[in-house]
Coordinates of C-alpha atoms and ligand atoms in Angstrom, one line a residue:
M1 CA -8.2 -6.8 -30.3
R2 CA -5.8 -8.3 -27.7
A3 CA -7.4 -10.5 -25.1
M4 CA -6.5 -13.1 -22.5
V5 CA -8.4 -16.1 -23.8
F6 CA -8.8 -19.6 -22.5
D7 CA -10.4 -22.7 -24.1
C8 CA -10.7 -25.0 -21.1
Y9 CA -10.7 -24.7 -17.3
G10 CA -7.4 -25.1 -15.6
D11 CA -4.3 -23.5 -14.1
P12 CA -3.5 -19.8 -14.6
D13 CA -1.5 -20.6 -17.7
V14 CA -4.5 -21.8 -19.6
M15 CA -4.9 -18.1 -20.4
S16 CA -3.0 -16.8 -23.4
L17 CA -2.9 -13.4 -25.1
R18 CA -4.5 -13.6 -28.6
D19 CA -5.9 -11.4 -31.3
V20 CA -9.7 -11.9 -31.4
P21 CA -12.5 -9.9 -33.1
V22 CA -13.9 -6.8 -31.4
P23 CA -17.3 -7.7 -30.0
E24 CA -20.4 -5.8 -31.3
P25 CA -22.6 -4.2 -28.7
Q26 CA -26.2 -5.6 -28.9
D27 CA -29.5 -4.0 -28.0
G28 CA -29.1 -2.2 -24.6
E29 CA -25.4 -2.8 -24.5
V30 CA -22.3 -0.6 -24.5
L31 CA -18.9 -1.3 -26.0
I32 CA -16.0 -0.1 -23.8
R33 CA -12.4 0.5 -24.8
V34 CA -10.8 -0.9 -21.7
G35 CA -7.8 0.8 -20.1
Y36 CA -7.5 -1.3 -16.9
A37 CA -9.0 -4.5 -15.6
G38 CA -9.5 -5.1 -11.9
V39 CA -8.6 -8.6 -10.7
N40 CA -11.1 -10.4 -8.4
P41 CA -10.9 -13.9 -6.8
S42 CA -14.0 -14.8 -8.8
D43 CA -12.0 -14.4 -12.0
T44 CA -9.7 -17.2 -10.8
K45 CA -12.6 -19.4 -9.8
V46 CA -14.2 -19.1 -13.2
R47 CA -10.9 -19.8 -15.0
S48 CA -10.1 -22.8 -12.8
G49 CA -13.6 -24.3 -13.2
E50 CA -14.4 -24.1 -9.5
S51 CA -17.4 -21.9 -10.2
A52 CA -18.6 -24.4 -12.7
R53 CA -18.1 -27.3 -10.3
Y54 CA -20.3 -25.6 -7.7
R55 CA -22.8 -24.8 -10.5
Y56 CA -22.3 -21.2 -9.7
R57 CA -21.1 -20.1 -13.2
E58 CA -20.4 -22.2 -16.3
V59 CA -18.9 -20.5 -19.3
K60 CA -18.9 -21.1 -23.1
F61 CA -15.4 -21.5 -24.5
P62 CA -13.4 -19.7 -25.7
F63 CA -13.8 -17.3 -22.8
V64 CA -12.2 -14.1 -21.4
V65 CA -12.6 -13.4 -17.6
G66 CA -12.6 -10.1 -15.8
R67 CA -15.5 -8.8 -13.8
D68 CA -14.1 -5.2 -13.4
G69 CA -13.0 -2.7 -16.0
A70 CA -12.5 1.0 -16.5
G71 CA -12.2 2.8 -19.8
V72 CA -14.0 4.9 -22.4
V73 CA -17.3 4.2 -24.1
E74 CA -16.4 3.3 -27.7
R75 CA -19.9 2.9 -29.1
T76 CA -23.4 1.9 -28.0
G77 CA -26.0 -0.6 -29.2
S78 CA -29.6 0.4 -29.8
N79 CA -31.8 1.6 -26.9
V80 CA -29.0 3.0 -24.7
N81 CA -29.6 6.2 -22.9
G82 CA -27.3 8.1 -20.6
F83 CA -23.9 7.2 -22.1
R84 CA -22.1 8.5 -25.2
P85 CA -18.9 7.6 -27.0
G86 CA -16.0 9.3 -25.2
D87 CA -17.5 9.0 -21.6
N88 CA -15.2 7.7 -18.9
V89 CA -16.8 4.7 -17.2
I90 CA -16.4 1.8 -14.9
A91 CA -18.1 -1.5 -15.7
W92 CA -18.8 -4.8 -14.1
S93 CA -19.2 -7.6 -16.7
A94 CA -22.3 -9.7 -17.2
T95 CA -22.4 -13.0 -15.5
D96 CA -24.2 -15.0 -18.1
G97 CA -21.1 -17.1 -18.9
K98 CA -21.2 -16.1 -22.6
T99 CA -20.3 -12.4 -22.5
W100 CA -16.6 -11.8 -22.2
G101 CA -14.9 -9.8 -19.4
S102 CA -12.4 -7.0 -19.1
Y103 CA -9.1 -8.8 -19.7
A104 CA -9.4 -7.5 -23.3
E105 CA -9.0 -4.2 -25.2
F106 CA -12.8 -4.1 -25.6
M107 CA -15.6 -5.4 -23.5
R108 CA -19.4 -5.2 -24.0
V109 CA -21.7 -4.9 -21.1
P110 CA -25.4 -4.3 -20.5
V111 CA -26.0 -0.6 -19.8
K112 CA -27.2 -1.5 -16.2
N113 CA -23.6 -2.8 -15.5
L114 CA -22.1 0.6 -16.2
S115 CA -21.5 3.8 -14.1
P116 CA -19.7 7.1 -14.7
M117 CA -16.1 6.9 -13.5
P118 CA -15.5 8.7 -10.1
K119 CA -14.0 12.0 -11.0
S120 CA -11.3 11.9 -8.4
L121 CA -9.8 8.6 -9.6
S122 CA -7.4 7.5 -12.3
F123 CA -8.5 4.8 -14.7
A124 CA -6.3 2.3 -12.8
Q125 CA -7.9 3.1 -9.5
A126 CA -11.4 3.1 -10.9
A127 CA -10.9 -0.3 -12.4
V128 CA -10.7 -2.0 -9.0
V129 CA -13.9 -0.3 -7.6
P130 CA -16.9 -2.2 -9.0
V131 CA -17.2 -5.8 -7.6
A132 CA -15.3 -5.3 -4.3
S133 CA -17.1 -2.1 -3.3
L134 CA -20.6 -3.2 -4.4
T135 CA -20.2 -6.4 -2.4
A136 CA -19.1 -4.6 0.7
F137 CA -21.6 -1.7 0.4
Q138 CA -24.7 -3.9 -0.2
A139 CA -23.7 -6.5 2.5
L140 CA -23.4 -3.8 5.1
F141 CA -26.3 -1.6 4.3
H142 CA -29.1 -3.3 2.3
A143 CA -32.0 -4.0 4.6
E144 CA -32.2 -7.7 3.8
K145 CA -28.4 -8.2 4.3
G146 CA -26.6 -6.3 7.1
G147 CA -29.1 -3.5 7.3
M148 CA -26.7 -1.6 9.5
I149 CA -27.3 1.8 11.0
R150 CA -25.2 4.5 12.7
G151 CA -23.8 3.4 16.2
Q152 CA -24.0 -0.3 15.5
K153 CA -21.0 -2.6 15.9
V154 CA -19.6 -4.9 13.1
L155 CA -16.9 -7.4 13.0
I156 CA -15.3 -7.6 9.5
H157 CA -13.3 -10.7 8.7
G158 CA -10.8 -10.4 5.8
A159 CA -10.3 -6.7 6.2
A160 CA -7.1 -6.4 4.3
G161 CA -8.5 -7.7 1.0
G162 CA -10.5 -6.0 -1.7
V163 CA -13.9 -6.4 -0.2
G164 CA -12.7 -5.9 3.4
S165 CA -10.8 -2.7 2.6
F166 CA -13.9 -1.1 1.3
A167 CA -16.1 -2.6 4.0
V168 CA -14.1 -1.1 6.9
Q169 CA -14.2 2.4 5.2
F170 CA -17.9 2.3 4.3
A171 CA -18.7 1.2 7.9
K172 CA -16.7 4.0 9.4
S173 CA -18.1 6.6 7.0
A174 CA -21.6 5.5 8.1
G175 CA -20.8 5.9 11.8
L176 CA -20.4 2.3 12.7
L177 CA -18.0 0.9 15.3
V178 CA -15.6 -1.6 13.6
A179 CA -13.6 -4.5 14.7
A180 CA -11.6 -6.2 11.9
T181 CA -9.4 -9.3 11.4
C182 CA -6.3 -9.6 9.3
G183 CA -2.9 -11.2 9.4
S184 CA 0.0 -9.7 11.4
Q185 CA 1.6 -8.1 8.3
N186 CA -1.6 -6.1 7.7
V187 CA -2.4 -4.8 11.2
D188 CA -1.1 -1.2 10.5
Y189 CA -2.8 -1.2 7.1
V190 CA -6.2 -2.1 8.5
R191 CA -5.8 0.4 11.3
S192 CA -5.1 3.1 8.6
L193 CA -8.5 2.3 7.0
G194 CA -10.1 3.4 10.3
A195 CA -10.9 0.2 12.1
D196 CA -11.4 0.8 15.9
R197 CA -10.1 -2.6 16.9
V198 CA -7.8 -4.6 14.7
I199 CA -7.5 -8.3 15.6
D200 CA -4.5 -10.2 14.3
Y201 CA -6.0 -13.6 13.6
K202 CA -2.5 -15.2 13.7
T203 CA -1.7 -14.3 17.2
E204 CA -5.0 -13.4 19.0
D205 CA -8.0 -15.3 20.1
I206 CA -10.7 -13.6 18.1
G207 CA -13.6 -14.6 20.4
R208 CA -11.8 -13.2 23.5
A209 CA -10.8 -10.0 21.6
I210 CA -14.5 -9.4 20.7
R211 CA -15.8 -10.1 24.2
D212 CA -13.2 -7.6 25.6
W213 CA -14.2 -5.0 23.0
S214 CA -17.9 -5.5 23.2
A215 CA -19.2 -7.7 26.1
E216 CA -22.7 -8.0 24.6
G217 CA -21.3 -9.1 21.1
V218 CA -21.6 -7.3 17.8
D219 CA -24.7 -6.5 15.7
V220 CA -23.2 -8.0 12.5
V221 CA -20.4 -10.3 11.6
L222 CA -19.4 -9.7 8.0
D223 CA -17.5 -12.7 6.8
V224 CA -15.5 -12.2 3.6
V225 CA -13.2 -15.2 4.1
G226 CA -15.3 -18.3 4.3
S227 CA -16.9 -19.7 7.4
T228 CA -15.0 -23.0 7.3
T229 CA -11.7 -21.2 8.0
L230 CA -13.1 -18.9 10.8
P231 CA -13.9 -19.5 14.5
H232 CA -17.6 -19.8 15.3
S233 CA -19.0 -16.4 14.3
L234 CA -22.4 -17.0 16.0
D235 CA -20.7 -16.9 19.4
M236 CA -19.7 -13.3 18.7
L237 CA -23.1 -11.9 17.9
R238 CA -25.4 -10.0 20.3
P239 CA -28.9 -11.5 20.6
G240 CA -30.8 -11.0 17.4
G241 CA -27.6 -10.2 15.4
R242 CA -26.8 -11.2 11.9
L243 CA -24.0 -13.3 10.3
V244 CA -23.6 -11.9 6.8
S245 CA -21.5 -14.3 4.7
I246 CA -20.2 -13.3 1.3
L247 CA -20.6 -16.4 -1.0
T248 CA -17.0 -17.4 -1.7
V249 CA -18.0 -20.6 -3.7
T250 CA -15.1 -22.5 -2.1
A251 CA -15.2 -22.1 1.7
D252 CA -18.8 -21.7 2.5
G253 CA -19.4 -25.0 4.4
D254 CA -22.9 -26.4 4.7
I255 CA -24.9 -23.2 4.3
E256 CA -28.3 -24.8 5.0
R257 CA -27.2 -26.4 8.2
D258 CA -25.5 -23.2 9.4
R259 CA -28.7 -21.2 8.6
K260 CA -30.8 -23.6 10.7
E261 CA -28.3 -23.5 13.5
A262 CA -28.4 -19.7 13.5
E263 CA -32.2 -19.6 13.5
G264 CA -32.3 -22.1 16.4
R265 CA -30.1 -19.7 18.4
G266 CA -32.1 -16.6 17.5
F267 CA -29.7 -15.2 14.9
R268 CA -29.9 -14.8 11.1
K269 CA -27.3 -16.2 8.7
I270 CA -27.5 -14.5 5.4
T271 CA -25.4 -15.6 2.4
V272 CA -24.9 -12.8 -0.1
I273 CA -23.9 -12.1 -3.6
I274 CA -24.1 -8.7 -5.5
D275 CA -27.6 -7.6 -6.3
F276 CA -27.1 -6.5 -9.9
E277 CA -30.5 -5.0 -10.3
R278 CA -29.6 -2.4 -7.6
A279 CA -25.9 -2.1 -8.5
R280 CA -26.2 1.2 -10.4
D281 CA -27.9 2.9 -7.4
S282 CA -25.3 1.5 -5.0
M283 CA -22.5 2.6 -7.3
R284 CA -23.9 6.2 -7.4
E285 CA -23.6 6.3 -3.6
I286 CA -20.2 4.7 -3.6
T287 CA -19.0 7.2 -6.2
N288 CA -20.2 10.1 -4.0
L289 CA -18.3 8.7 -1.0
I290 CA -15.1 8.4 -3.1
D291 CA -15.3 11.8 -4.7
A292 CA -16.1 13.4 -1.3
G293 CA -12.8 11.9 -0.1
L294 CA -14.6 9.8 2.6
V295 CA -13.5 6.5 1.1
R296 CA -10.2 5.8 -0.5
V297 CA -9.5 3.2 -3.1
P298 CA -7.3 0.5 -1.5
P299 CA -3.7 0.4 -2.6
I300 CA -3.3 -1.2 -6.0
E301 CA -0.5 -3.3 -7.5
M302 CA -0.4 -2.9 -11.3
L303 CA 0.7 -5.6 -13.7
P304 CA 0.5 -5.7 -17.5
L305 CA -2.3 -7.7 -19.2
E306 CA 0.4 -10.2 -20.3
D307 CA 0.9 -11.0 -16.6
A308 CA -2.7 -12.1 -15.9
A309 CA -1.6 -15.6 -14.9
R310 CA 0.8 -14.1 -12.3
A311 CA -2.0 -11.9 -11.0
H312 CA -4.2 -15.0 -10.6
Q313 CA -1.5 -16.9 -8.7
M314 CA -1.2 -13.9 -6.4
I315 CA -4.9 -13.8 -5.7
E316 CA -5.0 -17.6 -5.2
S317 CA -2.4 -17.2 -2.5
G318 CA -5.3 -15.7 -0.5
H319 CA -3.2 -12.9 1.0
V320 CA -3.3 -9.9 -1.4
R321 CA -3.4 -6.6 0.3
G322 CA -5.8 -4.2 -1.4
K323 CA -6.3 -4.8 -5.1
L324 CA -4.5 -6.0 -8.2
V325 CA -5.1 -4.3 -11.6
L326 CA -4.0 -5.3 -15.1
K327 CA -3.0 -2.5 -17.5
V328 CA -4.7 -3.3 -20.8
A329 CA -4.1 -0.2 -22.8
D330 CA -2.9 3.4 -22.5
L331 CA -6.0 5.6 -23.0
W332 CA -4.5 9.1 -22.7
F333 CA -3.5 9.6 -26.3
Y334 CA -6.7 8.2 -27.4
L335 CA -8.7 10.5 -25.1
G336 CA -6.9 13.5 -26.4
L337 CA -7.8 12.7 -30.0
R338 CA -11.3 11.7 -29.1
Q339 CA -11.9 15.0 -27.3
R340 CA -10.4 17.0 -30.1
H341 CA -12.4 15.0 -32.6
M342 CA -15.6 15.8 -30.7
L343 CA -14.8 19.4 -30.2
R344 CA -14.2 19.9 -33.9
A345 CA -17.5 18.0 -34.7
M346 CA -19.4 20.2 -32.2
N347 CA -17.9 23.4 -33.6
A348 CA -18.8 22.5 -37.1
N349 CA -22.3 21.6 -35.8
V350 CA -22.1 18.3 -37.5
K351 CA -23.0 14.9 -36.2
L352 CA -20.0 13.0 -34.9
R353 CA -19.3 10.0 -37.2
K354 CA -18.2 6.9 -35.4
S355 CA -14.7 5.9 -36.4
R356 CA -12.9 2.8 -35.5
Q357 CA -9.6 4.0 -36.9
L358 CA -7.8 6.8 -35.1
P359 CA -6.2 9.4 -37.5
P360 CA -2.4 8.9 -37.8
E361 CA -0.3 11.0 -35.4
T362 CA 1.9 12.2 -38.2
A363 CA 2.7 11.5 -41.8
R364 CA 6.5 11.5 -41.2
N365 CA 8.5 8.6 -40.0
V366 CA 10.0 9.7 -36.7
L367 CA 12.9 8.1 -34.9
V368 CA 12.5 8.9 -31.2
I369 CA 15.5 8.6 -28.8
D370 CA 15.1 9.0 -25.1
V371 CA 18.5 9.5 -23.5
G372 CA 18.7 8.4 -19.8
G373 CA 21.3 8.0 -17.1
T374 CA 21.1 4.2 -17.1
H375 CA 19.5 3.4 -20.5
I376 CA 18.9 5.0 -23.9
K377 CA 15.6 4.0 -25.3
V378 CA 15.2 4.0 -29.0
Y379 CA 11.8 3.9 -30.7
P380 CA 12.1 3.1 -34.4
M381 CA 8.8 3.1 -36.2
C382 CA 9.6 -0.3 -37.8
R383 CA 9.6 -2.1 -34.4
R384 CA 6.8 -2.6 -31.9
E385 CA 9.1 -2.6 -28.9
P386 CA 11.7 0.0 -28.0
V387 CA 15.4 -1.0 -28.2
K388 CA 17.2 -0.4 -24.9
I389 CA 20.9 0.6 -24.9
D390 CA 23.0 0.6 -21.8
S391 CA 24.1 4.1 -20.8
G392 CA 26.1 5.6 -18.0
P393 CA 29.0 7.9 -17.1
A394 CA 31.1 6.7 -20.1
M395 CA 28.3 7.5 -22.7
T396 CA 29.3 10.3 -25.1
P397 CA 27.2 11.6 -28.0
K398 CA 29.4 9.8 -30.5
K399 CA 29.0 6.4 -28.8
M400 CA 25.2 7.1 -28.6
I401 CA 25.0 7.8 -32.3
R402 CA 26.9 4.6 -33.1
A403 CA 24.8 2.4 -30.8
V404 CA 21.5 4.0 -32.1
R405 CA 22.6 3.4 -35.8
T406 CA 23.3 -0.2 -35.0
A407 CA 19.9 -0.6 -33.2
V408 CA 17.9 0.8 -36.1
E409 CA 19.7 -0.8 -38.9
G410 CA 17.2 -1.6 -41.7
C411 CA 14.6 0.8 -40.4
R412 CA 13.6 3.9 -42.4
Y413 CA 13.3 7.3 -40.6
D414 CA 12.9 10.8 -42.0
V415 CA 13.4 12.9 -38.8
V416 CA 14.8 12.5 -35.3
S417 CA 13.5 13.5 -31.9
L418 CA 16.0 13.4 -29.1
G419 CA 15.0 13.6 -25.4
Y420 CA 17.9 15.1 -23.5
P421 CA 18.5 14.7 -19.7
G422 CA 19.4 18.3 -19.1
P423 CA 18.4 21.9 -19.9
V424 CA 17.8 22.7 -23.6
V425 CA 17.6 26.2 -24.8
H426 CA 16.6 27.1 -28.4
G427 CA 16.9 23.4 -29.3
K428 CA 20.5 23.1 -28.0
P429 CA 21.8 21.4 -24.7
I430 CA 23.4 24.1 -22.5
H431 CA 25.0 21.7 -19.9
D432 CA 26.4 18.2 -20.2
P433 CA 24.1 15.7 -18.4
V434 CA 25.1 15.0 -14.8
N435 CA 25.1 11.2 -15.2
L436 CA 26.7 10.8 -18.7
G437 CA 30.1 11.4 -20.3
P438 CA 31.3 14.7 -21.8
G439 CA 30.8 16.3 -25.2
W440 CA 27.1 16.9 -25.5
V441 CA 27.1 20.7 -25.5
G442 CA 27.8 22.0 -29.0
F443 CA 27.5 18.5 -30.7
D444 CA 25.9 18.6 -34.1
F445 CA 23.3 15.9 -33.8
Q446 CA 21.6 16.8 -37.1
K447 CA 24.8 16.3 -39.0
A448 CA 25.5 13.1 -37.2
F449 CA 22.1 11.6 -38.0
G450 CA 21.9 13.1 -41.5
R451 CA 18.3 14.0 -40.8
P452 CA 16.4 17.0 -39.4
T453 CA 16.7 16.6 -35.6
Q454 CA 14.8 18.3 -32.7
I455 CA 16.2 18.2 -29.2
I456 CA 14.1 18.7 -26.2
N457 CA 14.5 18.1 -22.5
D458 CA 13.5 14.5 -21.7
A459 CA 10.9 15.5 -19.1
A460 CA 9.4 17.9 -21.6
M461 CA 9.2 15.1 -24.2
Q462 CA 7.3 12.9 -21.8
A463 CA 5.1 15.8 -20.8
L464 CA 4.3 16.4 -24.5
G465 CA 3.2 12.7 -24.8
S466 CA 1.2 12.8 -21.6
Y467 CA -0.7 16.0 -22.3
R468 CA -4.5 15.8 -22.6
G469 CA -5.6 19.4 -22.5
R470 CA -5.9 22.4 -20.1
S471 CA -2.9 22.9 -17.8
M472 CA -0.8 20.0 -16.9
L473 CA 2.3 19.7 -14.6
F474 CA 4.6 16.9 -15.4
L475 CA 7.0 15.6 -12.7
G476 CA 9.6 12.9 -13.7
L477 CA 10.5 10.8 -10.6
G478 CA 13.7 9.3 -11.8
T479 CA 17.4 9.7 -10.8
G480 CA 16.6 13.4 -10.3
L481 CA 13.4 15.3 -10.6
G482 CA 12.3 16.4 -14.1
S483 CA 9.6 18.9 -14.6
A484 CA 7.6 20.6 -17.3
L485 CA 4.4 22.6 -17.5
I486 CA 1.9 22.7 -20.5
V487 CA -0.7 25.4 -20.3
D488 CA -3.3 25.5 -23.1
G489 CA -1.0 23.9 -25.5
V490 CA 2.1 25.9 -24.7
L491 CA 5.0 23.8 -23.3
E492 CA 7.4 25.3 -20.8
P493 CA 10.3 23.0 -19.7
M494 CA 11.0 23.7 -16.0
E495 CA 13.9 23.3 -13.6
L496 CA 12.0 22.9 -10.4
A497 CA 14.2 20.2 -9.0
H498 CA 16.8 22.6 -7.5
L499 CA 14.4 25.2 -5.9
P500 CA 14.5 25.3 -2.1
Y501 CA 11.8 23.1 -0.5
K502 CA 12.5 22.4 3.2
D503 CA 15.3 22.9 5.8
G504 CA 17.4 24.6 3.1
K505 CA 17.2 21.5 0.9
T506 CA 15.8 21.3 -2.7
F507 CA 12.7 19.4 -4.0
E508 CA 15.0 16.9 -5.6
A509 CA 16.7 16.2 -2.2
Y510 CA 13.4 15.0 -0.9
I511 CA 11.9 13.1 -3.8
G512 CA 14.8 12.2 -6.1
D513 CA 16.1 8.6 -6.2
S514 CA 18.8 9.2 -3.6
A515 CA 16.1 10.4 -1.2
L516 CA 14.1 7.3 -1.8
K517 CA 17.1 5.1 -0.9
R518 CA 18.1 7.3 2.0
R519 CA 14.8 8.0 3.6
G520 CA 12.8 4.8 2.7
Q521 CA 9.6 4.3 0.7
K522 CA 7.2 5.6 3.4
K523 CA 8.8 9.0 4.0
W524 CA 9.6 9.4 0.3
T525 CA 5.9 8.7 -0.6
K526 CA 4.8 11.3 2.0
S527 CA 7.1 13.9 0.5
V528 CA 6.0 13.1 -3.1
F529 CA 2.3 13.7 -2.0
D530 CA 3.3 17.0 -0.4
V531 CA 5.5 18.2 -3.3
V532 CA 2.8 17.3 -5.8
A533 CA 0.2 19.3 -3.9
K534 CA 2.5 22.3 -3.4
L535 CA 3.7 22.5 -7.0
K536 CA 0.2 21.9 -8.4
N537 CA -1.2 24.7 -6.3
A538 CA 1.7 27.1 -7.0
L539 CA 1.6 26.5 -10.7
Q540 CA -2.2 26.3 -10.8
A541 CA -2.2 23.1 -12.8
D542 CA -5.4 21.3 -13.4
Y543 CA -3.7 17.9 -13.1
V544 CA -0.3 16.4 -12.6
V545 CA 1.3 13.5 -14.4
V546 CA 4.1 11.6 -12.6
G547 CA 6.5 9.7 -14.8
G548 CA 10.0 8.4 -14.5
G549 CA 11.2 5.1 -13.2
N550 CA 10.1 5.7 -9.6
A551 CA 6.5 6.7 -10.4
R552 CA 5.6 3.0 -10.3
R553 CA 6.7 2.9 -6.6
L554 CA 3.6 4.9 -5.7
T555 CA 0.8 2.5 -4.9
N556 CA -1.7 5.3 -4.6
L557 CA -1.5 8.6 -6.3
P558 CA -2.2 12.1 -5.0
P559 CA -5.5 13.7 -6.0
H560 CA -5.8 14.8 -9.6
T561 CA -2.6 12.9 -10.5
F562 CA -2.1 10.4 -13.2
R563 CA 0.7 7.9 -13.8
G564 CA 2.8 8.4 -16.9
T565 CA 4.2 5.6 -18.9
N566 CA 7.4 5.2 -20.8
E567 CA 5.5 5.2 -24.1
N568 CA 4.6 8.8 -23.4
A569 CA 8.2 9.8 -24.2
H570 CA 7.7 8.1 -27.6
K571 CA 4.4 9.8 -28.2
G572 CA 6.0 13.2 -27.2
G573 CA 8.8 12.7 -29.7
V574 CA 6.3 11.9 -32.4
R575 CA 4.2 14.9 -31.5
L576 CA 7.2 17.2 -31.8
W577 CA 6.9 16.8 -35.6
Q578 CA 3.1 17.4 -35.8
P579 CA 2.2 20.5 -37.7
E580 CA 1.8 23.8 -35.7
G581 CA -1.7 24.0 -34.2
K582 CA -2.0 20.2 -33.9
R583 CA 0.5 19.9 -31.1
P584 CA 1.4 21.8 -27.9
R585 CA 3.9 24.6 -28.8
A586 CA 7.3 24.6 -27.1
T587 CA 8.4 28.1 -25.9
T588 CA 12.1 27.4 -25.7
S589 CA 12.7 24.3 -27.9
H590 CA 13.2 24.8 -31.6
A591 CA 14.5 22.8 -34.5
N592 CA 18.3 22.8 -34.8
Ligands
NAP1 N1 -20.4 -13.7 -4.1 C1 -20.0 -12.5 -4.5 O1 -20.8 -11.7 -5.0 C2 -18.6 -12.1 -4.1 C3 -18.2 -10.8 -4.4 C4 -16.9 -10.4 -4.1 C5 -16.1 -11.3 -3.4 N2 -16.5 -12.6 -3.2 C6 -15.6 -13.5 -2.5 O2 -15.2 -13.0 -1.3 C7 -13.8 -13.4 -1.0 C8 -12.9 -12.2 -0.7 O3 -12.8 -11.4 -1.8 P1 -11.8 -10.3 -1.9 O4 -11.9 -9.6 -3.2 O5 -11.8 -9.4 -0.7 O6 -10.4 -11.2 -1.8 P2 -8.9 -10.7 -1.7 O7 -8.8 -9.3 -2.1 O8 -8.1 -11.8 -2.3 O9 -8.6 -10.7 -0.1 C9 -8.6 -11.8 0.7 C10 -8.1 -11.4 2.0 O10 -8.5 -12.4 3.0 C11 -7.6 -12.2 4.1 N3 -7.6 -13.5 4.8 C12 -7.2 -14.7 4.4 N4 -7.4 -15.6 5.5 C13 -7.9 -14.9 6.5 C14 -8.4 -15.2 7.8 N5 -8.3 -16.5 8.3 N6 -8.9 -14.3 8.6 C15 -9.0 -13.0 8.1 N7 -8.6 -12.6 6.9 C16 -8.1 -13.5 6.1 C17 -6.2 -11.9 3.5 O11 -5.6 -11.0 4.4 P3 -4.3 -11.5 5.3 O12 -3.2 -11.5 4.3 O13 -4.3 -10.4 6.3 O14 -4.6 -12.8 5.8 C18 -6.6 -11.2 2.2 O15 -6.3 -9.8 2.2 C19 -13.4 -14.2 -2.2 O16 -13.6 -15.6 -1.9 C20 -14.3 -13.8 -3.3 O17 -14.5 -14.8 -4.3 C21 -17.7 -13.0 -3.5

């Protein structure tokens, strides 16, 4: 498996991507196929050796960090109840310093460190939930920590970060009054989380702001930043109040002295870490709040696993808003196969045999070509990475064929799938693409390639690769707006982009690339959310997949929506050649 491994403590670049053996789940453990790994400050402290220096956590090398992960149960060790292969789960890694974390394709965790994935979240969102939410939830509500109840007042320091973003929302959902600190750039964000009084620590006097807000002080100060960097929190507490400090390992000052000082003044200072024995129960409550829509997952920034070092540098800057997540693997295709596999096994009333190897997609060697307005992506089976060819208004089919032939020289292919950026009827383009040169309509691609060739609308090809059952609407947020619907395995390419939406303008005019440039990210995102909801309802889709170059500009996704990846175009092209009954059927696209 691929994993971000390091052999000594040090800077972020001590981590390197390597092939290592898949771990074996032991008694009471579960092996998870990881889709996404949430990034936490503690990952950076373990990697740098800070945790070891403070005798908080030492590790046995080689090691893989990553407290948070989301994925699918691959298999279980003995004595595991409640989870089965194929279950979607979130996990928080063991802290014994020997068990590896989530920056790897597989992680093994004790079953008590596992919870069913919140149903309303994507894998990427779910991956950032465990550590930050557990810390915030337990610190506020556990009796021996904050012990907070409805109507009480809390001051939350560090509200824009992972723990703080959850803390503000948990506090509001429990009927608390919330003051929260953050830097000037995050004031609007923290207000959007629901904080009643947002204090800009860069420009305001926090003590005065709290006295103005609540003359008697607050019941609890929740410090997520580190007491050495903050003004004196005890001065802001009401008599009998509590200072709840999350152990940061680096900026905690002299805890014993602070505790004594607090006691001397009639307060309590409590230093907290996650209570893992009660984490499963806490996570059940957190999941309920998320699935009920009362708490949102903070905005996430996604990076590939290869960029783990960059993610660590960002976290170490101390000013990340929301959460960072690493994409480890694409689970969709795997899920589809797994579900089909289980279904077949259940139907035949036989026991599901555990298999490590997925069955091959197709016996044929498919060359997939995804034609776009700015690039043509070519996926020959003999290469791991796609080849990118520059495209544009001068690109004609003849030029495309020449460039593709050069790109795949030396690679064998039996058949060709071509994703075409325009309407395709009965396997033939009926208009030339808007952003490319002329000559596409009527061109004989099969003759030019000398191989059986299937042509399909490019959005439909991505949809085919994204499909994981029931009814799915695919929206391609690129230069224009691509769309396709698959219902119970029947694919219907659509042309929704040019239907009227608002003020006599089309859907594309609101969420196409030109709208993004013209109206700005905020308004564009708002329109995307609205359009997704409208089209999902109108077409009665169970879920929506958003693909295309601009999908990555959405930090959060609308409900029941997943983010597509470029590789889905490749998968779709390969699926086109699967035998009938094993792939979604296209209603209007046939072999040339
Ligand atoms: N012991 C445990 O069990 C445990 C568990 C979870 C977390 N932690 C620790 O808790 C700390 C926070 O974790 P996290 O995941 O929330 O980190 P994070 O996501 O990196 O967030 C840090 C946030 O702190 C804010 N900040 C920096 N200086 C500040 C200041 N002077 N006043 C107010 N806000 C300030 C930043 O916002 P601005 O950009 O607005 O400044 C940033 O968003 C870390 O040290 C972590 O290791 C401990």
